[in-house]
Amino acid sequence: MSDAKSVHTPARTPVFGHGIEYARDPISAIEKWGQQDDIVRLEYPGQSFYLVTGPAQIQEILVKKHGQFTIGPAQRASFQGITDHAVNMSTGDDWQRRRRAINPAFTGDTVEAYRERMIAEVTASIDAWDDGEQFDLHKEMRVSTMRMLADTLLGIDVRGDEDVIIAASDSLIDRANFRRLGRYLPDWIPTPTDRRFEKKVRALNDYVGECIEKRRQGESGEDVCSLLLEASDKGVLSEQEVRHNLVGLLLAGTSSPGGSLTHAWRLLDEHPSVRRSLEAEYEAVAGDDGLDPEDIDELVQTRNVITETLRLYPPTVGVNREATEPVTIGGYEFPEGTQFIMPQWVPQRDERFWDDPEAFDPGRWERDADRPQFAYFPFSGGPRFCPGKKVARQEMIIALAEMVGNVTLDVEVDGEIEFTPSMTLRPKTKHRATVRR
Ligand code: HEM
């Protein structure tokens, strides 16, 4: 057994430690450090943490010893004072109770019941695209998927109100940007970015409050809001917890599916034979009448494209955890309070687990492969895994299939793919798309 002090520390600069290299290019930095060992120690001004990239060690933290961990301070700070009663902010018994209350809204059968409306939402978005029209691909993918999610969560058509949700989600990403100097100031010095964040999230909070009120006065529908209100009627959740959870779900779920579809379209544009196979799949499964809810499980190749896109471009920078007591991971002993970050990017492209790891090869998901479970974990794992996993996968499969089946998007990219260094790996590079019907 070795002490945490003997964990390898990659080369760093004197005052800022690993901070500058990370802020300059987060992906290259974590790739370089992650290749040095399965656990390495990183130093930032005033703090240190451990980058964990070995699947066995990740499994130890997220599954085997999950009871010795809680969410990291970066996640708590992001939502503090805004959605304090939401599951993504909670710890201990509160987290258990809230998570148990929201889980029924995200089980297999419940999520399948959202299919029909998801198909209708994305079809309406596609019908509005004109032949020859050009748009910002990332923005359009976010808006299309956000309409599907808002319908699922709130049972409403958000057309015309999209900005309320997008502005709140953007301000969250801006606030957590590692290059923002204000991020390193103490909490009692609010910066303009902090104030903008609070204002935008409060507007979203009010908007969700109005939706809940309408639901309370009208009939309940097949949506997450109705299920949470039922939980509140049974005394399992308070009204405030219902509202904070819906805001938290919208913030957690708005950004990633749109970013992933942007990558998927770029990859299809670069691999026309894969795109043609998806078109053929759509034609065989949906015919001329469009998709039916029961068709979704037959979209095997579309599902593989989404799975492979999430391997190459995992939407989150990594999963954070803090040890709540002394803990042994990978044979090293760490004291209480130690911070860990587990970036999906490194194991998901590690040649120990993947043939030709940098290649976009959706067919690999049909070939047998013996690899550790946590070589692939875009939605995390263990009891705290992403509750939106089924909704997000279903939403992306439906959106991609309907788009590929009805239009072709020619994608132009402004230079190398870069990301905003924040809590998600949001594409920063401009993607322009031209619609061909
Ligand atoms: C491509 C899409 C998505 C990806 C890759 C993703 C990934 C993740 C990851 C990695 C976590 C951290 C889990 C952990 O700490 O162990 C997480 C948490 C969470 N996600 Fe997602 N997510 C996606 C979409 C969604 C959607 C659509 C929703 C809502 C419907 C959602 C709701 C949440 C919530 C509420 C949490 C916090 C869970 C908790 O703390 O118990 N996510 N997600």
Tab-separated table of C-alpha atoms and ligand atoms in Angstrom:
chain	number	residue	atom	x	y	z
A	1	MET	CA	0.000	0.000	0.000
A	2	SER	CA	1.465	3.417	-0.960
A	3	ASP	CA	0.664	6.846	0.318
A	4	ALA	CA	-1.056	9.414	-1.984
A	5	LYS	CA	2.167	11.479	-1.903
A	6	SER	CA	3.896	8.834	-4.024
A	7	VAL	CA	1.405	9.195	-6.905
A	8	HIS	CA	3.184	10.439	-10.032
A	9	THR	CA	2.951	14.232	-10.632
A	10	PRO	CA	3.397	15.277	-14.299
A	11	ALA	CA	5.767	18.205	-15.055
A	12	ARG	CA	4.226	21.590	-14.143
A	13	THR	CA	4.949	25.353	-13.947
A	14	PRO	CA	5.946	26.899	-10.560
A	15	VAL	CA	2.961	29.103	-9.553
A	16	PHE	CA	0.041	27.921	-11.677
A	17	GLY	CA	0.978	24.232	-11.556
A	18	HIS	CA	-0.968	22.386	-14.261
A	19	GLY	CA	-3.585	25.174	-14.563
A	20	ILE	CA	-2.217	27.057	-17.565
A	21	GLU	CA	-1.592	23.976	-19.678
A	22	TYR	CA	-5.106	22.740	-18.932
A	23	ALA	CA	-6.809	26.075	-19.681
A	24	ARG	CA	-4.837	26.409	-22.942
A	25	ASP	CA	-5.879	23.041	-24.336
A	26	PRO	CA	-7.832	20.787	-21.945
A	27	ILE	CA	-7.957	17.754	-24.231
A	28	SER	CA	-4.257	17.624	-25.098
A	29	ALA	CA	-3.409	18.211	-21.442
A	30	ILE	CA	-5.550	15.370	-20.013
A	31	GLU	CA	-4.440	13.044	-22.811
A	32	LYS	CA	-0.773	13.730	-22.049
A	33	TRP	CA	-1.136	13.381	-18.272
A	34	GLY	CA	-3.513	10.410	-18.496
A	35	GLN	CA	-1.009	8.475	-20.586
A	36	GLN	CA	1.600	8.777	-17.822
A	37	ASP	CA	-0.281	6.611	-15.302
A	38	ASP	CA	-3.779	5.400	-14.327
A	39	ILE	CA	-3.802	7.950	-11.484
A	40	VAL	CA	-1.747	11.175	-11.530
A	41	ARG	CA	-1.634	14.156	-9.189
A	42	LEU	CA	-2.447	17.622	-10.600
A	43	GLU	CA	-1.820	20.974	-8.933
A	44	TYR	CA	-3.727	24.222	-9.360
A	45	PRO	CA	-3.233	27.464	-7.419
A	46	GLY	CA	-4.439	26.639	-3.905
A	47	GLN	CA	-5.645	23.102	-4.663
A	48	SER	CA	-4.613	19.705	-5.903
A	49	PHE	CA	-6.548	16.762	-7.278
A	50	TYR	CA	-6.095	13.393	-8.902
A	51	LEU	CA	-6.786	12.565	-12.526
A	52	VAL	CA	-8.002	8.956	-12.701
A	53	THR	CA	-7.979	7.325	-16.143
A	54	GLY	CA	-7.644	3.574	-15.401
A	55	PRO	CA	-11.032	1.776	-15.813
A	56	ALA	CA	-10.384	-0.419	-12.744
A	57	GLN	CA	-9.682	2.610	-10.536
A	58	ILE	CA	-12.701	4.474	-11.961
A	59	GLN	CA	-14.880	1.476	-11.104
A	60	GLU	CA	-13.458	1.439	-7.577
A	61	ILE	CA	-14.501	5.076	-7.075
A	62	LEU	CA	-17.887	5.069	-8.824
A	63	VAL	CA	-19.138	1.604	-7.920
A	64	LYS	CA	-17.196	-0.484	-5.418
A	65	LYS	CA	-16.442	2.287	-2.919
A	66	HIS	CA	-19.093	4.822	-3.923
A	67	GLY	CA	-20.238	5.122	-0.291
A	68	GLN	CA	-16.900	6.756	0.569
A	69	PHE	CA	-17.432	9.596	-1.940
A	70	THR	CA	-19.643	12.561	-2.644
A	71	ILE	CA	-19.828	14.972	-5.610
A	72	GLY	CA	-16.892	17.336	-6.009
A	73	PRO	CA	-16.930	21.010	-4.940
A	74	ALA	CA	-16.885	22.249	-8.575
A	75	GLN	CA	-20.283	20.624	-9.187
A	76	ARG	CA	-21.679	21.897	-5.884
A	77	ALA	CA	-20.408	25.438	-6.603
A	78	SER	CA	-21.951	25.482	-10.104
A	79	PHE	CA	-25.530	25.181	-8.867
A	80	GLN	CA	-25.163	26.698	-5.382
A	81	GLY	CA	-27.882	29.181	-4.395
A	82	ILE	CA	-29.807	28.315	-7.576
A	83	THR	CA	-31.018	24.736	-7.518
A	84	ASP	CA	-29.996	23.750	-3.984
A	85	HIS	CA	-32.901	21.308	-3.719
A	86	ALA	CA	-32.151	19.460	-6.982
A	87	VAL	CA	-30.668	15.991	-7.164
A	88	ASN	CA	-27.499	17.168	-8.938
A	89	MET	CA	-26.660	19.454	-5.986
A	90	SER	CA	-27.530	17.032	-3.198
A	91	THR	CA	-25.481	14.761	-0.997
A	92	GLY	CA	-26.162	12.052	1.621
A	93	ASP	CA	-29.747	11.201	2.627
A	94	ASP	CA	-31.221	14.149	0.700
A	95	TRP	CA	-29.618	12.868	-2.498
A	96	GLN	CA	-30.939	9.332	-1.889
A	97	ARG	CA	-34.504	10.546	-1.314
A	98	ARG	CA	-34.501	12.945	-4.283
A	99	ARG	CA	-32.886	10.448	-6.603
A	100	ARG	CA	-35.409	7.744	-5.617
A	101	ALA	CA	-38.212	10.236	-6.294
A	102	ILE	CA	-37.031	11.198	-9.810
A	103	ASN	CA	-35.877	7.723	-10.955
A	104	PRO	CA	-39.407	6.459	-11.921
A	105	ALA	CA	-39.618	9.260	-14.506
A	106	PHE	CA	-36.580	7.791	-16.301
A	107	THR	CA	-37.204	4.022	-16.409
A	108	GLY	CA	-37.491	2.072	-19.689
A	109	ASP	CA	-41.296	2.052	-20.068
A	110	THR	CA	-41.732	5.659	-19.004
A	111	VAL	CA	-39.056	6.841	-21.434
A	112	GLU	CA	-40.603	4.793	-24.259
A	113	ALA	CA	-43.874	6.614	-23.686
A	114	TYR	CA	-42.097	9.878	-24.671
A	115	ARG	CA	-41.190	8.537	-28.134
A	116	GLU	CA	-44.230	9.691	-30.043
A	117	ARG	CA	-43.946	13.293	-28.918
A	118	MET	CA	-40.187	13.302	-29.460
A	119	ILE	CA	-40.771	12.187	-33.073
A	120	ALA	CA	-43.414	14.910	-33.546
A	121	GLU	CA	-41.140	17.616	-32.068
A	122	VAL	CA	-38.109	16.838	-34.221
A	123	THR	CA	-40.226	16.343	-37.365
A	124	ALA	CA	-41.655	19.838	-36.864
A	125	SER	CA	-38.109	21.249	-36.573
A	126	ILE	CA	-36.966	19.463	-39.761
A	127	ASP	CA	-40.087	20.526	-41.706
A	128	ALA	CA	-39.178	24.136	-41.013
A	129	TRP	CA	-35.785	23.804	-42.791
A	130	ASP	CA	-35.771	25.025	-46.405
A	131	ASP	CA	-33.720	23.488	-49.177
A	132	GLY	CA	-30.457	25.474	-49.460
A	133	GLU	CA	-30.894	27.097	-46.035
A	134	GLN	CA	-27.685	27.583	-44.028
A	135	PHE	CA	-27.475	27.558	-40.242
A	136	ASP	CA	-25.148	27.268	-37.287
A	137	LEU	CA	-25.275	23.485	-36.839
A	138	HIS	CA	-24.564	23.439	-33.103
A	139	LYS	CA	-27.231	26.057	-32.360
A	140	GLU	CA	-29.845	24.299	-34.497
A	141	MET	CA	-29.080	20.894	-32.944
A	142	ARG	CA	-29.404	22.383	-29.472
A	143	VAL	CA	-32.715	24.040	-30.259
A	144	SER	CA	-34.153	20.883	-31.891
A	145	THR	CA	-33.142	18.582	-29.027
A	146	MET	CA	-34.117	21.116	-26.390
A	147	ARG	CA	-37.677	21.233	-27.760
A	148	MET	CA	-37.805	17.431	-27.488
A	149	LEU	CA	-36.493	17.534	-23.922
A	150	ALA	CA	-38.788	20.350	-22.774
A	151	ASP	CA	-41.791	18.442	-24.084
A	152	THR	CA	-40.610	15.332	-22.217
A	153	LEU	CA	-39.860	17.134	-18.969
A	154	LEU	CA	-42.508	19.833	-18.841
A	155	GLY	CA	-45.094	18.600	-21.341
A	156	ILE	CA	-44.976	21.950	-23.159
A	157	ASP	CA	-44.138	23.314	-26.572
A	158	VAL	CA	-41.302	25.779	-25.861
A	159	ARG	CA	-41.296	27.303	-29.353
A	160	GLY	CA	-40.691	31.024	-28.877
A	161	ASP	CA	-39.331	30.557	-25.328
A	162	GLU	CA	-36.193	28.594	-26.243
A	163	ASP	CA	-33.946	31.508	-25.286
A	164	VAL	CA	-34.930	31.292	-21.613
A	165	ILE	CA	-33.510	27.759	-21.415
A	166	ILE	CA	-30.542	28.271	-23.756
A	167	ALA	CA	-29.451	31.500	-22.031
A	168	ALA	CA	-29.461	29.789	-18.614
A	169	SER	CA	-27.525	26.786	-19.949
A	170	ASP	CA	-24.976	29.075	-21.697
A	171	SER	CA	-24.472	31.195	-18.598
A	172	LEU	CA	-23.771	28.024	-16.564
A	173	ILE	CA	-21.091	26.936	-19.054
A	174	ASP	CA	-19.582	30.471	-19.158
A	175	ARG	CA	-19.419	30.637	-15.386
A	176	ALA	CA	-17.619	27.300	-15.135
A	177	ASN	CA	-15.122	28.178	-17.921
A	178	PHE	CA	-11.625	27.349	-16.652
A	179	ARG	CA	-10.152	30.316	-18.533
A	180	ARG	CA	-12.344	32.806	-16.650
A	181	LEU	CA	-10.221	34.501	-14.043
A	182	GLY	CA	-13.255	35.364	-11.880
A	183	ARG	CA	-13.748	31.629	-11.318
A	184	TYR	CA	-10.775	31.681	-8.986
A	185	LEU	CA	-12.026	34.625	-6.844
A	186	PRO	CA	-13.688	33.989	-3.457
A	187	ASP	CA	-17.508	33.606	-3.569
A	188	TRP	CA	-18.069	36.946	-1.805
A	189	ILE	CA	-16.730	38.817	-4.858
A	190	PRO	CA	-19.488	38.380	-7.467
A	191	THR	CA	-18.346	39.000	-11.049
A	192	PRO	CA	-20.542	40.163	-13.982
A	193	THR	CA	-20.563	36.520	-15.195
A	194	ASP	CA	-21.857	35.365	-11.783
A	195	ARG	CA	-24.575	38.023	-11.847
A	196	ARG	CA	-25.584	37.122	-15.405
A	197	PHE	CA	-25.763	33.461	-14.407
A	198	GLU	CA	-27.993	34.212	-11.419
A	199	LYS	CA	-30.289	36.392	-13.512
A	200	LYS	CA	-30.653	33.834	-16.320
A	201	VAL	CA	-31.192	30.890	-13.983
A	202	ARG	CA	-33.732	32.866	-11.962
A	203	ALA	CA	-35.622	33.588	-15.211
A	204	LEU	CA	-35.587	29.851	-15.965
A	205	ASN	CA	-36.736	29.110	-12.408
A	206	ASP	CA	-39.707	31.490	-12.871
A	207	TYR	CA	-40.530	29.993	-16.274
A	208	VAL	CA	-40.532	26.450	-14.858
A	209	GLY	CA	-42.644	27.706	-11.917
A	210	GLU	CA	-45.280	28.960	-14.385
A	211	CYS	CA	-45.258	25.613	-16.229
A	212	ILE	CA	-45.780	23.771	-12.938
A	213	GLU	CA	-48.642	26.090	-12.064
A	214	LYS	CA	-50.322	25.393	-15.417
A	215	ARG	CA	-49.888	21.657	-14.847
A	216	ARG	CA	-51.383	21.986	-11.386
A	217	GLN	CA	-54.426	23.728	-12.799
A	218	GLY	CA	-54.846	21.513	-15.883
A	219	GLU	CA	-54.791	17.789	-16.431
A	220	SER	CA	-51.675	15.828	-15.687
A	221	GLY	CA	-49.869	14.526	-18.774
A	222	GLU	CA	-47.220	11.984	-19.644
A	223	ASP	CA	-44.211	14.036	-18.648
A	224	VAL	CA	-41.616	14.231	-15.902
A	225	CYS	CA	-43.297	17.288	-14.339
A	226	SER	CA	-46.541	15.335	-13.795
A	227	LEU	CA	-44.645	12.425	-12.240
A	228	LEU	CA	-42.765	14.747	-9.886
A	229	LEU	CA	-45.991	16.505	-8.916
A	230	GLU	CA	-47.481	13.117	-8.056
A	231	ALA	CA	-44.448	12.506	-5.834
A	232	SER	CA	-45.065	15.889	-4.230
A	233	ASP	CA	-48.764	15.023	-3.617
A	234	LYS	CA	-47.586	11.883	-1.816
A	235	GLY	CA	-45.275	14.018	0.338
A	236	VAL	CA	-42.073	12.507	-1.126
A	237	LEU	CA	-40.870	15.808	-2.636
A	238	SER	CA	-41.658	19.402	-1.654
A	239	GLU	CA	-42.946	21.896	-4.277
A	240	GLN	CA	-39.558	23.593	-4.184
A	241	GLU	CA	-37.807	20.283	-4.822
A	242	VAL	CA	-40.053	19.668	-7.856
A	243	ARG	CA	-39.138	23.061	-9.291
A	244	HIS	CA	-35.408	22.849	-8.562
A	245	ASN	CA	-35.243	19.344	-10.026
A	246	LEU	CA	-36.952	20.399	-13.240
A	247	VAL	CA	-34.568	23.362	-13.568
A	248	GLY	CA	-31.610	21.062	-12.767
A	249	LEU	CA	-32.785	18.506	-15.346
A	250	LEU	CA	-33.184	21.189	-18.007
A	251	LEU	CA	-29.712	22.572	-17.262
A	252	ALA	CA	-28.113	19.113	-17.121
A	253	GLY	CA	-29.901	17.892	-20.236
A	254	THR	CA	-30.011	20.835	-22.624
A	255	SER	CA	-26.451	21.149	-23.749
A	256	SER	CA	-25.020	17.657	-24.273
A	257	PRO	CA	-27.410	16.039	-26.800
A	258	GLY	CA	-27.117	19.048	-29.159
A	259	GLY	CA	-23.306	18.970	-28.952
A	260	SER	CA	-23.267	15.225	-29.643
A	261	LEU	CA	-25.538	15.564	-32.690
A	262	THR	CA	-23.227	18.294	-34.011
A	263	HIS	CA	-20.276	15.880	-33.803
A	264	ALA	CA	-22.393	13.068	-35.280
A	265	TRP	CA	-23.324	15.171	-38.323
A	266	ARG	CA	-19.716	16.224	-38.888
A	267	LEU	CA	-18.599	12.582	-38.675
A	268	LEU	CA	-21.336	11.506	-41.112
A	269	ASP	CA	-20.277	14.267	-43.492
A	270	GLU	CA	-16.708	12.932	-43.333
A	271	HIS	CA	-17.899	9.310	-43.781
A	272	PRO	CA	-20.554	9.385	-46.536
A	273	SER	CA	-20.771	5.579	-46.684
A	274	VAL	CA	-21.909	5.511	-43.036
A	275	ARG	CA	-24.432	8.253	-43.769
A	276	ARG	CA	-25.797	6.266	-46.714
A	277	SER	CA	-26.171	3.188	-44.514
A	278	LEU	CA	-28.238	5.232	-42.035
A	279	GLU	CA	-30.392	6.540	-44.895
A	280	ALA	CA	-30.992	2.954	-46.044
A	281	GLU	CA	-31.787	1.887	-42.495
A	282	TYR	CA	-34.345	4.690	-42.142
A	283	GLU	CA	-35.963	3.757	-45.434
A	284	ALA	CA	-36.157	0.077	-44.451
A	285	VAL	CA	-37.500	0.755	-40.953
A	286	ALA	CA	-39.683	3.838	-41.412
A	287	GLY	CA	-40.735	3.519	-45.071
A	288	ASP	CA	-42.531	6.557	-46.501
A	289	ASP	CA	-44.688	7.249	-43.436
A	290	GLY	CA	-41.941	8.280	-41.018
A	291	LEU	CA	-40.924	6.616	-37.765
A	292	ASP	CA	-43.380	4.953	-35.408
A	293	PRO	CA	-42.510	4.660	-31.717
A	294	GLU	CA	-42.000	0.881	-32.025
A	295	ASP	CA	-39.487	1.367	-34.883
A	296	ILE	CA	-36.864	2.938	-32.651
A	297	ASP	CA	-35.386	-0.342	-31.377
A	298	GLU	CA	-34.724	-1.412	-34.974
A	299	LEU	CA	-32.466	1.563	-35.691
A	300	VAL	CA	-29.358	-0.449	-34.843
A	301	GLN	CA	-26.892	1.445	-37.038
A	302	THR	CA	-28.176	4.834	-35.958
A	303	ARG	CA	-27.756	3.718	-32.347
A	304	ASN	CA	-24.194	2.582	-33.103
A	305	VAL	CA	-23.377	6.004	-34.611
A	306	ILE	CA	-24.585	7.725	-31.435
A	307	THR	CA	-22.679	5.267	-29.211
A	308	GLU	CA	-19.494	5.769	-31.233
A	309	THR	CA	-19.900	9.566	-31.266
A	310	LEU	CA	-20.184	9.548	-27.463
A	311	ARG	CA	-16.996	7.440	-27.328
A	312	LEU	CA	-14.959	9.840	-29.463
A	313	TYR	CA	-16.563	13.034	-28.119
A	314	PRO	CA	-17.849	12.446	-24.575
A	315	PRO	CA	-19.913	15.538	-23.690
A	316	THR	CA	-18.662	15.959	-20.113
A	317	VAL	CA	-15.088	16.836	-19.180
A	318	GLY	CA	-15.211	14.171	-16.496
A	319	VAL	CA	-16.958	12.895	-13.416
A	320	ASN	CA	-15.952	14.545	-10.119
A	321	ARG	CA	-15.832	12.993	-6.692
A	322	GLU	CA	-14.553	13.992	-3.233
A	323	ALA	CA	-13.562	11.389	-0.613
A	324	THR	CA	-15.714	11.724	2.529
A	325	GLU	CA	-13.305	9.521	4.519
A	326	PRO	CA	-9.805	8.022	4.035
A	327	VAL	CA	-9.933	5.685	1.046
A	328	THR	CA	-7.656	3.301	-0.891
A	329	ILE	CA	-7.810	3.512	-4.686
A	330	GLY	CA	-5.497	1.600	-7.020
A	331	GLY	CA	-3.393	0.604	-4.015
A	332	TYR	CA	-2.776	4.232	-2.890
A	333	GLU	CA	-4.151	5.646	0.367
A	334	PHE	CA	-5.888	9.031	0.075
A	335	PRO	CA	-7.055	11.214	2.980
A	336	GLU	CA	-10.606	12.516	3.486
A	337	GLY	CA	-11.330	15.528	1.260
A	338	THR	CA	-9.207	14.302	-1.676
A	339	GLN	CA	-10.617	15.418	-5.046
A	340	PHE	CA	-10.763	13.093	-8.045
A	341	ILE	CA	-11.658	13.752	-11.665
A	342	MET	CA	-12.311	10.914	-14.106
A	343	PRO	CA	-12.261	12.153	-17.724
A	344	GLN	CA	-14.014	9.860	-20.211
A	345	TRP	CA	-11.860	11.094	-23.093
A	346	VAL	CA	-8.716	9.180	-22.053
A	347	PRO	CA	-9.996	5.595	-21.452
A	348	GLN	CA	-12.464	5.919	-24.333
A	349	ARG	CA	-9.514	6.460	-26.719
A	350	ASP	CA	-6.978	4.199	-24.995
A	351	GLU	CA	-5.371	1.708	-27.387
A	352	ARG	CA	-5.208	-0.850	-24.581
A	353	PHE	CA	-8.993	-1.204	-24.923
A	354	TRP	CA	-9.864	-0.123	-28.480
A	355	ASP	CA	-8.603	-1.174	-31.930
A	356	ASP	CA	-7.656	1.909	-33.914
A	357	PRO	CA	-9.047	4.141	-31.135
A	358	GLU	CA	-9.041	7.448	-33.051
A	359	ALA	CA	-11.096	5.998	-35.944
A	360	PHE	CA	-14.841	6.627	-36.249
A	361	ASP	CA	-16.042	3.037	-36.592
A	362	PRO	CA	-19.707	2.554	-35.559
A	363	GLY	CA	-19.467	-1.101	-36.693
A	364	ARG	CA	-17.145	-1.851	-33.752
A	365	TRP	CA	-20.248	-1.974	-31.517
A	366	GLU	CA	-21.434	-5.098	-33.357
A	367	ARG	CA	-18.153	-6.933	-33.026
A	368	ASP	CA	-17.385	-8.754	-29.802
A	369	ALA	CA	-14.795	-7.091	-27.648
A	370	ASP	CA	-13.477	-7.914	-24.257
A	371	ARG	CA	-12.788	-4.666	-22.476
A	372	PRO	CA	-13.244	-3.330	-18.951
A	373	GLN	CA	-16.654	-1.826	-18.205
A	374	PHE	CA	-15.250	1.625	-17.423
A	375	ALA	CA	-13.316	1.915	-20.686
A	376	TYR	CA	-16.622	3.510	-21.843
A	377	PHE	CA	-18.729	5.601	-19.449
A	378	PRO	CA	-20.119	8.761	-21.093
A	379	PHE	CA	-23.069	8.689	-18.666
A	380	SER	CA	-20.880	7.796	-15.662
A	381	GLY	CA	-21.724	4.689	-13.628
A	382	GLY	CA	-22.624	3.386	-10.186
A	383	PRO	CA	-25.642	4.646	-8.228
A	384	ARG	CA	-25.100	8.264	-9.272
A	385	PHE	CA	-24.985	7.627	-13.049
A	386	CYS	CA	-26.819	10.087	-15.302
A	387	PRO	CA	-30.595	9.588	-14.812
A	388	GLY	CA	-31.171	11.152	-18.245
A	389	LYS	CA	-29.193	8.387	-20.021
A	390	LYS	CA	-32.206	6.639	-21.615
A	391	VAL	CA	-33.977	9.908	-22.459
A	392	ALA	CA	-30.811	11.368	-23.997
A	393	ARG	CA	-29.970	8.272	-26.052
A	394	GLN	CA	-33.541	7.930	-27.284
A	395	GLU	CA	-33.731	11.637	-28.114
A	396	MET	CA	-30.461	11.550	-30.096
A	397	ILE	CA	-31.362	8.350	-31.988
A	398	ILE	CA	-34.790	9.713	-32.977
A	399	ALA	CA	-33.395	13.109	-33.963
A	400	LEU	CA	-30.527	11.695	-36.027
A	401	ALA	CA	-32.723	9.088	-37.767
A	402	GLU	CA	-35.441	11.602	-38.695
A	403	MET	CA	-32.861	14.112	-39.907
A	404	VAL	CA	-30.841	11.601	-41.958
A	405	GLY	CA	-34.062	10.126	-43.383
A	406	ASN	CA	-35.421	13.474	-44.547
A	407	VAL	CA	-32.522	15.806	-45.336
A	408	THR	CA	-28.792	15.874	-45.924
A	409	LEU	CA	-26.770	18.439	-44.034
A	410	ASP	CA	-23.518	19.464	-45.728
A	411	VAL	CA	-21.198	20.472	-42.922
A	412	GLU	CA	-18.389	23.025	-43.109
A	413	VAL	CA	-16.077	23.392	-40.145
A	414	ASP	CA	-13.916	26.455	-39.378
A	415	GLY	CA	-10.578	24.773	-38.608
A	416	GLU	CA	-9.582	22.197	-35.992
A	417	ILE	CA	-12.195	20.939	-33.519
A	418	GLU	CA	-11.811	22.861	-30.275
A	419	PHE	CA	-13.866	22.879	-27.069
A	420	THR	CA	-14.874	25.457	-24.480
A	421	PRO	CA	-12.882	24.419	-21.391
A	422	SER	CA	-15.813	24.200	-18.994
A	423	MET	CA	-17.834	21.468	-17.252
A	424	THR	CA	-18.854	20.095	-20.669
A	425	LEU	CA	-16.796	19.661	-23.828
A	426	ARG	CA	-18.988	21.974	-25.844
A	427	PRO	CA	-17.779	22.396	-29.454
A	428	LYS	CA	-16.243	25.861	-29.831
A	429	THR	CA	-15.350	25.533	-33.513
A	430	LYS	CA	-18.042	26.956	-35.794
A	431	HIS	CA	-19.978	24.282	-37.714
A	432	ARG	CA	-22.031	25.619	-40.635
A	433	ALA	CA	-24.613	23.370	-42.264
A	434	THR	CA	-26.417	23.650	-45.604
A	435	VAL	CA	-29.728	21.823	-45.904
A	436	ARG	CA	-30.382	19.614	-48.928
A	437	ARG	CA	-33.844	18.172	-48.969
B	1	HEM	C1	-25.556	13.052	-24.127
B	1	HEM	C2	-26.254	13.391	-23.083
B	1	HEM	C3	-25.800	13.304	-21.653
B	1	HEM	C4	-24.617	12.887	-21.110
B	1	HEM	C5	-23.388	12.362	-21.836
B	1	HEM	C6	-24.735	13.020	-19.661
B	1	HEM	C7	-23.729	12.694	-18.766
B	1	HEM	C8	-23.825	12.856	-17.396
B	1	HEM	C9	-22.756	12.599	-16.461
B	1	HEM	C10	-21.361	12.118	-16.835
B	1	HEM	C11	-23.225	12.869	-15.213
B	1	HEM	C12	-22.438	12.789	-13.897
B	1	HEM	C13	-22.875	11.590	-13.102
B	1	HEM	C14	-22.024	11.347	-11.885
B	1	HEM	O1	-21.712	12.292	-11.137
B	1	HEM	O2	-21.647	10.179	-11.667
B	1	HEM	C15	-24.599	13.301	-15.356
B	1	HEM	C16	-25.419	13.652	-14.299
B	1	HEM	C17	-26.730	14.048	-14.447
B	1	HEM	N1	-27.442	14.134	-15.630
B	1	HEM	FE1	-26.755	13.691	-17.481
B	1	HEM	N2	-25.986	13.481	-19.363
B	1	HEM	C18	-26.674	13.668	-20.543
B	1	HEM	C19	-27.987	14.083	-20.666
B	1	HEM	C20	-28.850	14.291	-19.638
B	1	HEM	C21	-30.257	14.569	-19.774
B	1	HEM	C22	-31.026	14.644	-21.092
B	1	HEM	C23	-30.744	14.772	-18.515
B	1	HEM	C24	-32.151	15.093	-18.090
B	1	HEM	C25	-33.227	14.610	-18.619
B	1	HEM	C26	-29.645	14.599	-17.582
B	1	HEM	C27	-29.743	14.724	-16.218
B	1	HEM	C28	-28.707	14.540	-15.327
B	1	HEM	C29	-28.826	14.740	-13.878
B	1	HEM	C30	-30.073	15.200	-13.123
B	1	HEM	C31	-27.585	14.429	-13.332
B	1	HEM	C32	-27.203	14.443	-11.853
B	1	HEM	C33	-27.444	13.050	-11.246
B	1	HEM	C34	-27.133	12.932	-9.765
B	1	HEM	O3	-26.347	13.730	-9.257
B	1	HEM	O4	-27.679	12.002	-9.139
B	1	HEM	N3	-28.517	14.309	-18.300
B	1	HEM	N4	-24.943	13.276	-16.700
